């Protein structure tokens, strides 16, 4: 059995983990600055100590790299790590749920890549094996990993377009509406805050008016700056997502699925189809009104990287999905068999309605007690009223679209979490927990909430609210939870 080292560039990554040792040169430098006027001379005189610390950091990284070995057999990949306590990880190729190969732009000149292997037996979304290796070794491992057979490759899988990637980046970048909204909030709120604070300052200390004028002039600028920062953060997130998911492609057969994307840092993921826990068609309210969806999947290792999403297909029109995608668990046009009761509408919208209805009365109450704050409270009430009304619209749409369907060996759940709509499609055998929740008021109205958990490293509950109790009993029997 031939043993391989990780790529030599890994030495630097291992060395960085001991960067805390630089605190000793830092302490030495601070000591000379405080105690001696000729600190630079003393610092140069003791520079050997700093060089020694840097050398130790590199040596620790080298030793850690030297004892990290990789072996490839006919049926498994093995990683041995550790200096004093040796850890040996062996992953059979037949048990791999997903393999990921990522090559950041800064590793391309060195022919180095990150290889990640995950199985369904992982814990808390951690990688079962993640190593930095050479291109040649990576190709040797990937030749034995699950792959798409070119002779049985499925045809008709829609090819993601540049527009679909742009729309996906637009809708799923962090803080789309929040960034724009907070920008407006701080832009307008800054002027109001300046006026109110100015009134108080003028009452407290008229003699310091010159100082306060200088201070107050900075409030709108600071508010605009904070608002622009929120918008800028979303714009950065949009650009990052656009570069991350550019050149997106999907190929698959009945056993394996491959996604490839990335303009700067190229990524390729191979996913074993039988290890997919469920398919998730995600939407927000705008996408739902436009009939567009983004297809995600749940599979160990896929989408676990920081700021990544387990996307299978970027934004597409739901009516254009086609029956070809059923092979990878994407179904459309299935009606809800079990739907919320009409009397359960309040259960969906009650919180948003109460918040929206209480904002203006709260503004009037505060204005009577503190008239000088009237402008600020009115502005705050209007600004918070808009998202409250929006959430009423979201929850109303959730009431009319939520439900559960059963067909063949599959189950489909439609539900809403926060402001996002989800359509979960999974095999019934992937269900690991079925829960019925009912309050006193729901019991009187003959309603209940159903919670279903699916297989996966991260525990996630899909809840459909306000279903009729008799429907849930029928659902339990169909799923084999009730005789």
Short mmCIF file of C-alpha atoms in Angstrom, two decimals:
data_model
loop_
_atom_site.label_atom_id
_atom_site.label_comp_id
_atom_site.label_asym_id
_atom_site.label_seq_id
_atom_site.Cartn_x
_atom_site.Cartn_y
_atom_site.Cartn_z
CA UNK A 1 0.00 0.00 0.00
CA UNK A 2 1.59 3.26 -1.16
CA UNK A 3 1.40 6.21 1.23
CA UNK A 4 1.16 9.80 0.02
CA UNK A 5 1.69 13.11 1.76
CA UNK A 6 -0.65 16.02 1.42
CA UNK A 7 0.43 18.82 -0.92
CA UNK A 8 3.43 20.78 0.49
CA UNK A 9 1.32 23.95 0.43
CA UNK A 10 -0.56 22.41 3.34
CA UNK A 11 2.45 23.19 5.55
CA UNK A 12 1.47 26.86 5.51
CA UNK A 13 -2.10 26.05 6.56
CA UNK A 14 -0.88 23.89 9.42
CA UNK A 15 1.57 26.63 10.43
CA UNK A 16 -1.20 29.23 10.59
CA UNK A 17 -2.88 27.19 13.33
CA UNK A 18 0.09 28.03 15.58
CA UNK A 19 0.07 31.73 14.76
CA UNK A 20 -0.85 32.43 18.41
CA UNK A 21 2.84 31.92 19.25
CA UNK A 22 3.50 35.35 17.74
CA UNK A 23 2.12 36.80 20.95
CA UNK A 24 5.57 36.33 22.53
CA UNK A 25 7.42 38.55 20.01
CA UNK A 26 4.59 41.05 20.36
CA UNK A 27 4.95 41.14 24.15
CA UNK A 28 8.72 41.57 23.82
CA UNK A 29 8.27 44.48 21.42
CA UNK A 30 5.73 46.22 23.68
CA UNK A 31 8.01 45.80 26.69
CA UNK A 32 10.89 47.57 24.93
CA UNK A 33 8.63 50.40 23.73
CA UNK A 34 7.47 51.13 27.25
CA UNK A 35 10.73 50.74 29.20
CA UNK A 36 13.45 51.98 26.91
CA UNK A 37 13.74 55.08 24.70
CA UNK A 38 16.13 53.21 22.42
CA UNK A 39 13.63 50.37 22.00
CA UNK A 40 14.50 49.85 18.35
CA UNK A 41 18.09 48.93 19.25
CA UNK A 42 16.95 46.47 21.91
CA UNK A 43 14.35 45.02 19.55
CA UNK A 44 16.99 44.39 16.85
CA UNK A 45 19.35 42.98 19.44
CA UNK A 46 16.76 40.38 20.45
CA UNK A 47 15.49 39.69 16.94
CA UNK A 48 16.84 36.14 17.19
CA UNK A 49 13.96 35.38 19.56
CA UNK A 50 11.38 36.49 16.98
CA UNK A 51 13.12 34.47 14.27
CA UNK A 52 13.12 31.44 16.59
CA UNK A 53 9.36 31.75 17.16
CA UNK A 54 8.71 32.04 13.42
CA UNK A 55 10.91 29.02 12.84
CA UNK A 56 9.00 27.03 15.46
CA UNK A 57 5.71 27.89 13.77
CA UNK A 58 6.99 26.60 10.44
CA UNK A 59 8.52 23.49 12.05
CA UNK A 60 5.23 22.65 13.77
CA UNK A 61 3.46 22.97 10.43
CA UNK A 62 6.04 20.75 8.72
CA UNK A 63 5.83 18.05 11.40
CA UNK A 64 2.03 18.06 11.24
CA UNK A 65 2.21 17.78 7.43
CA UNK A 66 4.82 14.99 7.56
CA UNK A 67 2.67 12.78 9.78
CA UNK A 68 -0.43 13.33 7.62
CA UNK A 69 -0.52 10.40 5.18
CA UNK A 70 -3.04 9.27 2.56
CA UNK A 71 -3.47 5.81 1.08
CA UNK A 72 -5.73 4.60 -1.73
CA UNK A 73 -6.80 0.96 -1.95
CA UNK A 74 -9.11 -0.73 -4.40
CA UNK A 75 -12.14 -0.20 -2.16
CA UNK A 76 -11.40 2.75 0.13
CA UNK A 77 -9.43 5.92 0.80
CA UNK A 78 -7.49 6.19 4.06
CA UNK A 79 -6.19 9.27 5.92
CA UNK A 80 -3.79 8.89 8.85
CA UNK A 81 -3.11 11.97 10.95
CA UNK A 82 -1.70 12.95 14.33
CA UNK A 83 1.72 13.02 15.96
CA UNK A 84 1.33 11.60 19.46
CA UNK A 85 -2.20 10.28 19.12
CA UNK A 86 -2.63 8.78 15.68
CA UNK A 87 -6.05 8.94 14.00
CA UNK A 88 -6.88 6.66 11.10
CA UNK A 89 -9.92 7.34 8.94
CA UNK A 90 -10.98 4.84 6.30
CA UNK A 91 -13.92 5.60 4.00
CA UNK A 92 -15.10 2.86 1.62
CA UNK A 93 -15.93 4.25 -1.81
CA UNK A 94 -19.27 2.40 -1.71
CA UNK A 95 -20.28 4.38 1.41
CA UNK A 96 -19.46 7.86 0.13
CA UNK A 97 -22.44 10.20 -0.02
CA UNK A 98 -20.62 13.07 -1.71
CA UNK A 99 -17.13 13.99 -2.81
CA UNK A 100 -16.14 17.61 -3.37
CA UNK A 101 -13.13 18.93 -5.22
CA UNK A 102 -12.36 22.62 -4.87
CA UNK A 103 -9.47 24.51 -6.42
CA UNK A 104 -9.14 28.12 -5.22
CA UNK A 105 -7.42 30.43 -7.68
CA UNK A 106 -4.37 30.78 -5.42
CA UNK A 107 -3.77 27.00 -5.47
CA UNK A 108 -4.08 26.61 -9.24
CA UNK A 109 -0.40 27.55 -9.96
CA UNK A 110 0.70 24.85 -7.50
CA UNK A 111 -1.58 22.12 -8.95
CA UNK A 112 -3.19 21.66 -5.53
CA UNK A 113 -6.84 21.02 -4.69
CA UNK A 114 -9.00 20.42 -1.64
CA UNK A 115 -10.71 17.03 -1.55
CA UNK A 116 -13.62 16.44 0.81
CA UNK A 117 -15.36 13.08 1.33
CA UNK A 118 -18.55 12.70 3.36
CA UNK A 119 -20.76 9.82 4.37
CA UNK A 120 -24.21 9.69 5.92
CA UNK A 121 -22.62 8.78 9.25
CA UNK A 122 -21.17 12.23 9.91
CA UNK A 123 -21.88 14.55 12.82
CA UNK A 124 -23.00 18.18 12.91
CA UNK A 125 -22.15 18.95 9.26
CA UNK A 126 -18.43 18.26 9.76
CA UNK A 127 -16.26 16.78 7.01
CA UNK A 128 -15.50 13.09 7.40
CA UNK A 129 -12.28 13.68 5.46
CA UNK A 130 -10.80 16.90 4.09
CA UNK A 131 -7.27 17.05 2.69
CA UNK A 132 -5.19 19.22 0.38
CA UNK A 133 -3.59 17.04 -2.28
CA UNK A 134 -2.06 17.25 -5.73
CA UNK A 135 -4.11 17.13 -8.93
CA UNK A 136 -2.63 13.73 -9.82
CA UNK A 137 -3.57 12.11 -6.52
CA UNK A 138 -7.02 13.68 -6.66
CA UNK A 139 -7.64 12.19 -10.12
CA UNK A 140 -6.56 8.79 -8.86
CA UNK A 141 -9.02 8.94 -5.97
CA UNK A 142 -11.87 10.32 -8.08
CA UNK A 143 -11.45 7.47 -10.57
CA UNK A 144 -12.64 5.10 -7.84
CA UNK A 145 -15.32 7.40 -6.39
CA UNK A 146 -18.95 7.24 -7.61
CA UNK A 147 -19.24 8.81 -11.07
CA UNK A 148 -21.77 9.35 -13.85
CA UNK A 149 -21.76 6.69 -16.53
CA UNK A 150 -21.58 8.44 -19.90
CA UNK A 151 -23.50 5.61 -21.58
CA UNK A 152 -26.49 5.88 -19.21
CA UNK A 153 -26.42 9.65 -18.65
CA UNK A 154 -29.89 11.17 -18.41
CA UNK A 155 -30.87 13.51 -21.20
CA UNK A 156 -33.29 16.41 -20.92
CA UNK A 157 -31.78 17.86 -17.73
CA UNK A 158 -32.19 21.65 -18.16
CA UNK A 159 -28.93 23.53 -18.52
CA UNK A 160 -28.75 26.51 -16.15
CA UNK A 161 -28.47 29.78 -18.06
CA UNK A 162 -26.54 32.89 -17.12
CA UNK A 163 -29.85 34.63 -16.35
CA UNK A 164 -30.91 31.87 -13.95
CA UNK A 165 -27.59 32.18 -12.08
CA UNK A 166 -27.99 35.97 -11.88
CA UNK A 167 -31.55 35.62 -10.56
CA UNK A 168 -30.45 33.01 -8.03
CA UNK A 169 -27.66 35.30 -6.79
CA UNK A 170 -30.13 38.20 -6.63
CA UNK A 171 -32.79 36.39 -4.60
CA UNK A 172 -30.55 34.39 -2.30
CA UNK A 173 -27.89 36.96 -1.44
CA UNK A 174 -27.87 37.88 2.22
CA UNK A 175 -30.10 40.76 3.19
CA UNK A 176 -31.61 41.69 -0.18
CA UNK A 177 -34.66 43.53 1.09
CA UNK A 178 -33.16 44.11 4.54
CA UNK A 179 -30.14 45.96 3.15
CA UNK A 180 -32.25 48.28 0.99
CA UNK A 181 -34.75 48.75 3.78
CA UNK A 182 -32.13 49.51 6.42
CA UNK A 183 -30.47 51.91 4.01
CA UNK A 184 -33.71 53.87 3.74
CA UNK A 185 -34.25 53.61 7.48
CA UNK A 186 -30.90 55.12 8.41
CA UNK A 187 -30.99 57.67 5.59
CA UNK A 188 -34.30 59.15 6.74
CA UNK A 189 -33.92 58.30 10.41
CA UNK A 190 -30.67 60.23 10.61
CA UNK A 191 -32.40 63.56 9.90
CA UNK A 192 -35.12 62.86 12.45
CA UNK A 193 -32.61 61.78 15.08
CA UNK A 194 -30.57 64.93 14.52
CA UNK A 195 -33.64 67.17 15.04
CA UNK A 196 -34.73 65.39 18.22
CA UNK A 197 -31.26 65.25 19.76
CA UNK A 198 -30.75 68.86 18.78
CA UNK A 199 -33.88 69.90 20.67
CA UNK A 200 -32.74 68.13 23.81
CA UNK A 201 -29.23 69.51 23.60
CA UNK A 202 -30.51 73.05 23.19
CA UNK A 203 -32.59 72.70 26.35
CA UNK A 204 -29.85 71.13 28.43
CA UNK A 205 -26.95 73.41 27.53
CA UNK A 206 -27.50 76.41 25.32
CA UNK A 207 -24.02 77.59 26.07
CA UNK A 208 -22.58 74.56 24.27
CA UNK A 209 -24.52 75.15 21.06
CA UNK A 210 -21.35 75.51 19.01
CA UNK A 211 -20.16 72.07 20.12
CA UNK A 212 -23.53 70.40 19.59
CA UNK A 213 -23.93 71.86 16.10
CA UNK A 214 -20.66 70.26 15.08
CA UNK A 215 -21.73 66.95 16.60
CA UNK A 216 -25.22 66.97 15.08
CA UNK A 217 -23.99 67.71 11.60
CA UNK A 218 -22.29 64.31 11.67
CA UNK A 219 -25.46 62.34 12.57
CA UNK A 220 -27.07 62.31 9.10
CA UNK A 221 -23.72 61.51 7.49
CA UNK A 222 -23.20 58.62 9.90
CA UNK A 223 -26.75 57.38 9.31
CA UNK A 224 -26.31 57.53 5.55
CA UNK A 225 -23.00 55.74 5.96
CA UNK A 226 -24.58 52.91 7.96
CA UNK A 227 -27.38 52.61 5.40
CA UNK A 228 -24.89 52.54 2.55
CA UNK A 229 -22.94 49.86 4.42
CA UNK A 230 -26.02 47.60 4.52
CA UNK A 231 -26.60 48.07 0.81
CA UNK A 232 -22.90 47.55 0.14
CA UNK A 233 -22.89 44.30 2.12
CA UNK A 234 -25.73 42.92 0.02
CA UNK A 235 -23.97 44.03 -3.17
CA UNK A 236 -20.80 42.24 -2.09
CA UNK A 237 -22.82 39.13 -1.26
CA UNK A 238 -24.49 39.31 -4.68
CA UNK A 239 -21.16 39.57 -6.51
CA UNK A 240 -19.65 36.72 -4.44
CA UNK A 241 -22.63 34.47 -5.18
CA UNK A 242 -22.48 35.40 -8.85
CA UNK A 243 -18.81 34.39 -9.05
CA UNK A 244 -19.37 31.29 -6.94
CA UNK A 245 -22.24 29.85 -9.02
CA UNK A 246 -21.12 31.02 -12.46
CA UNK A 247 -20.72 28.34 -15.15
CA UNK A 248 -23.14 26.11 -13.28
CA UNK A 249 -23.73 22.68 -14.84
CA UNK A 250 -25.52 19.46 -13.84
CA UNK A 251 -25.08 15.93 -15.20
CA UNK A 252 -26.49 12.72 -13.76
CA UNK A 253 -27.54 9.15 -14.27
CA UNK A 254 -29.76 6.98 -12.07
CA UNK A 255 -26.97 6.43 -9.50
CA UNK A 256 -24.85 9.59 -9.39
CA UNK A 257 -25.22 13.32 -9.83
CA UNK A 258 -22.48 15.87 -10.59
CA UNK A 259 -22.65 19.63 -10.13
CA UNK A 260 -19.85 21.90 -11.29
CA UNK A 261 -19.58 25.67 -10.87
CA UNK A 262 -17.31 28.57 -9.98
CA UNK A 263 -15.65 31.35 -11.97
CA UNK A 264 -12.76 31.98 -9.57
CA UNK A 265 -12.77 28.99 -7.21
CA UNK A 266 -13.88 25.98 -9.23
CA UNK A 267 -15.93 23.31 -7.42
CA UNK A 268 -17.10 19.88 -8.49
CA UNK A 269 -19.43 17.79 -6.36
CA UNK A 270 -20.28 14.14 -6.97
CA UNK A 271 -23.38 13.01 -5.12
CA UNK A 272 -24.67 9.46 -4.70
CA UNK A 273 -28.36 9.66 -5.62
CA UNK A 274 -29.48 7.05 -3.08
CA UNK A 275 -27.93 9.15 -0.29
CA UNK A 276 -30.02 12.26 -1.06
CA UNK A 277 -32.32 12.83 1.92
CA UNK A 278 -34.81 15.08 0.15
CA UNK A 279 -35.24 17.68 -2.56
CA UNK A 280 -36.21 21.22 -1.53
CA UNK A 281 -37.85 23.63 -3.98
CA UNK A 282 -37.35 27.08 -2.43
CA UNK A 283 -39.18 30.32 -3.14
CA UNK A 284 -39.86 33.71 -1.67
CA UNK A 285 -43.12 35.57 -2.26
CA UNK A 286 -41.89 37.34 -5.40
CA UNK A 287 -40.66 34.05 -6.86
CA UNK A 288 -43.94 32.33 -5.98
CA UNK A 289 -45.97 35.04 -7.73
CA UNK A 290 -43.69 34.72 -10.76
CA UNK A 291 -43.89 30.91 -10.73
CA UNK A 292 -40.12 30.52 -10.24
CA UNK A 293 -38.27 28.06 -8.00
CA UNK A 294 -34.70 27.23 -6.97
CA UNK A 295 -33.99 23.54 -6.45
CA UNK A 296 -31.87 22.50 -3.45
CA UNK A 297 -31.07 19.05 -2.10
CA UNK A 298 -30.13 17.64 1.28
CA UNK A 299 -27.14 15.32 1.15
CA UNK A 300 -24.25 14.81 3.57
CA UNK A 301 -21.35 17.08 2.62
CA UNK A 302 -23.11 19.07 -0.11
CA UNK A 303 -23.52 22.77 0.69
CA UNK A 304 -21.70 22.39 4.02
CA UNK A 305 -18.93 24.82 3.15
CA UNK A 306 -19.14 28.27 4.61
CA UNK A 307 -21.52 30.60 2.72
CA UNK A 308 -22.45 27.80 0.31
CA UNK A 309 -25.90 26.50 -0.51
CA UNK A 310 -26.87 22.97 -1.62
CA UNK A 311 -28.26 24.20 -4.94
CA UNK A 312 -29.09 21.69 -7.65
CA UNK A 313 -30.70 24.04 -10.16
CA UNK A 314 -30.68 27.85 -9.96
CA UNK A 315 -33.86 29.83 -10.51
CA UNK A 316 -36.21 28.34 -13.11
CA UNK A 317 -39.85 28.66 -14.09
CA UNK A 318 -41.81 25.94 -12.32
CA UNK A 319 -43.88 25.14 -15.40
CA UNK A 320 -40.65 24.49 -17.36
CA UNK A 321 -39.30 21.87 -14.96
CA UNK A 322 -40.44 18.91 -17.08
CA UNK A 323 -40.79 15.23 -16.20
CA UNK A 324 -37.10 14.57 -16.92
CA UNK A 325 -36.22 15.92 -13.48
CA UNK A 326 -38.29 13.28 -11.70
CA UNK A 327 -35.25 11.01 -11.89
CA UNK A 328 -33.45 13.32 -9.46
CA UNK A 329 -36.46 13.84 -7.18
CA UNK A 330 -37.90 17.03 -8.64
CA UNK A 331 -41.67 16.82 -9.09
CA UNK A 332 -44.15 19.54 -10.00
CA UNK A 333 -47.85 19.80 -10.65
CA UNK A 334 -48.80 17.60 -7.65
CA UNK A 335 -51.82 18.92 -5.75
CA UNK A 336 -52.04 18.92 -1.97
CA UNK A 337 -53.97 15.93 -0.66
CA UNK A 338 -54.13 17.24 2.92
CA UNK A 339 -54.66 20.99 3.30
CA UNK A 340 -55.11 23.39 6.25
CA UNK A 341 -58.67 23.92 7.48
CA UNK A 342 -60.30 27.25 6.69
CA UNK A 343 -60.72 27.86 10.41
CA UNK A 344 -56.92 27.70 10.78
CA UNK A 345 -56.21 30.88 8.84
CA UNK A 346 -55.64 32.87 12.03
CA UNK A 347 -52.91 30.43 13.09
CA UNK A 348 -50.85 31.55 10.09
CA UNK A 349 -51.26 35.32 10.32
CA UNK A 350 -51.92 36.13 13.97
CA UNK A 351 -48.46 37.36 14.91
CA UNK A 352 -48.03 39.59 11.84
CA UNK A 353 -51.56 41.01 12.22
CA UNK A 354 -51.05 41.84 15.90
CA UNK A 355 -47.74 43.57 15.21
CA UNK A 356 -49.15 45.53 12.27
CA UNK A 357 -52.25 46.56 14.24
CA UNK A 358 -50.33 47.68 17.34
CA UNK A 359 -47.67 49.91 15.74
CA UNK A 360 -49.77 53.01 15.10
CA UNK A 361 -51.58 52.91 18.50
CA UNK A 362 -48.16 52.56 20.12
CA UNK A 363 -46.97 55.61 18.18
CA UNK A 364 -49.97 57.70 19.36
CA UNK A 365 -49.46 56.60 22.97
CA UNK A 366 -45.77 57.55 22.99
CA UNK A 367 -46.53 60.84 21.22
CA UNK A 368 -48.94 61.85 23.97
CA UNK A 369 -46.42 61.13 26.70
CA UNK A 370 -43.42 62.55 24.83
CA UNK A 371 -44.59 64.95 22.09
CA UNK A 372 -41.02 65.83 21.16
CA UNK A 373 -40.53 62.21 19.99
CA UNK A 374 -43.57 62.27 17.72
CA UNK A 375 -41.62 62.51 14.47
CA UNK A 376 -39.31 59.67 15.41
CA UNK A 377 -42.06 57.31 16.58
CA UNK A 378 -44.15 58.03 13.46
CA UNK A 379 -41.19 57.26 11.25
CA UNK A 380 -40.41 54.05 13.18
CA UNK A 381 -44.06 52.96 13.09
CA UNK A 382 -44.30 53.43 9.32
CA UNK A 383 -40.98 51.69 8.69
CA UNK A 384 -41.95 48.67 10.80
CA UNK A 385 -45.48 48.62 9.38
CA UNK A 386 -44.21 47.82 5.89
CA UNK A 387 -42.50 44.47 6.77
CA UNK A 388 -45.44 43.56 9.00
CA UNK A 389 -47.89 43.97 6.13
CA UNK A 390 -45.49 42.08 3.87
CA UNK A 391 -45.41 39.19 6.36
CA UNK A 392 -49.21 39.14 6.40
CA UNK A 393 -49.12 38.66 2.63
CA UNK A 394 -46.46 35.91 3.01
CA UNK A 395 -48.41 34.02 5.67
CA UNK A 396 -51.64 34.38 3.70
CA UNK A 397 -49.95 32.81 0.67
CA UNK A 398 -48.56 30.10 2.96
CA UNK A 399 -52.07 29.26 4.19
CA UNK A 400 -53.37 28.75 0.65
CA UNK A 401 -50.35 26.74 -0.58
CA UNK A 402 -49.29 24.62 2.42
CA UNK A 403 -50.18 20.95 2.57
CA UNK A 404 -49.05 17.33 2.25
CA UNK A 405 -49.32 14.85 -0.62
CA UNK A 406 -48.53 11.14 -0.92
CA UNK A 407 -47.90 9.30 -4.17
CA UNK A 408 -46.12 6.04 -4.93
CA UNK A 409 -43.32 5.80 -2.36
CA UNK A 410 -42.86 9.59 -2.12
CA UNK A 411 -44.12 12.30 0.23
CA UNK A 412 -44.38 16.01 -0.62
CA UNK A 413 -44.70 18.75 1.99
CA UNK A 414 -45.39 22.38 1.25
CA UNK A 415 -44.84 24.80 4.13
CA UNK A 416 -43.48 28.24 5.01
CA UNK A 417 -40.59 29.01 7.35
CA UNK A 418 -40.12 32.72 8.20
CA UNK A 419 -40.55 34.39 4.78
CA UNK A 420 -39.44 31.43 2.65
CA UNK A 421 -41.61 28.80 0.97
CA UNK A 422 -40.40 25.19 0.80
CA UNK A 423 -41.62 22.18 -1.15
CA UNK A 424 -39.96 19.05 0.26
CA UNK A 425 -39.96 15.87 -1.85
CA UNK A 426 -38.59 12.68 -0.28
CA UNK A 427 -39.03 8.95 -0.17
CA UNK A 428 -41.22 7.80 2.70
CA UNK A 429 -38.43 5.62 4.07
CA UNK A 430 -36.37 8.79 4.64
CA UNK A 431 -38.79 9.90 7.39
CA UNK A 432 -37.22 9.39 10.83
CA UNK A 433 -39.80 11.09 13.04
CA UNK A 434 -43.50 11.97 12.77
CA UNK A 435 -44.94 14.33 15.38
CA UNK A 436 -48.44 15.63 16.00
CA UNK A 437 -48.70 18.90 17.96
CA UNK A 438 -51.98 20.31 19.26
CA UNK A 439 -52.87 23.17 21.59
CA UNK A 440 -56.09 23.43 23.59
CA UNK A 441 -57.58 25.85 21.05
CA UNK A 442 -56.54 23.60 18.15
CA UNK A 443 -58.17 20.62 19.86
CA UNK A 444 -61.44 22.53 20.17
CA UNK A 445 -61.29 23.47 16.46
CA UNK A 446 -60.30 19.98 15.34
CA UNK A 447 -56.91 21.08 14.02
CA UNK A 448 -53.29 20.17 14.67
CA UNK A 449 -49.74 20.81 13.46
CA UNK A 450 -47.72 18.05 11.84
CA UNK A 451 -43.92 17.96 12.22
CA UNK A 452 -41.85 15.59 10.07
CA UNK A 453 -38.10 14.99 10.35
CA UNK A 454 -36.03 13.45 7.58
CA UNK A 455 -32.67 11.71 7.54
CA UNK A 456 -29.63 13.98 7.60
CA UNK A 457 -26.74 15.21 9.71
CA UNK A 458 -28.59 18.40 10.62
CA UNK A 459 -31.90 17.94 12.39
CA UNK A 460 -34.60 19.85 10.54
CA UNK A 461 -38.32 19.77 11.18
CA UNK A 462 -40.84 20.50 8.41
CA UNK A 463 -44.06 21.79 9.98
CA UNK A 464 -47.44 22.10 8.31
CA UNK A 465 -49.96 23.93 10.48
CA UNK A 466 -53.75 23.84 10.91
CA UNK A 467 -54.40 20.45 9.30
CA UNK A 468 -57.68 18.72 10.16
CA UNK A 469 -57.21 16.15 12.91
CA UNK A 470 -59.04 13.44 10.96
CA UNK A 471 -56.75 14.08 7.96
CA UNK A 472 -53.68 13.69 10.15
CA UNK A 473 -55.00 10.39 11.50
CA UNK A 474 -55.45 9.19 7.92
CA UNK A 475 -51.92 10.39 7.08
CA UNK A 476 -50.52 8.50 10.07
CA UNK A 477 -52.19 5.30 8.87
CA UNK A 478 -50.92 5.72 5.31
CA UNK A 479 -47.37 6.24 6.57
CA UNK A 480 -47.61 3.24 8.89
CA UNK A 481 -47.49 5.17 12.17
CA UNK A 482 -51.06 4.26 13.15
CA UNK A 483 -52.92 0.98 12.85
#
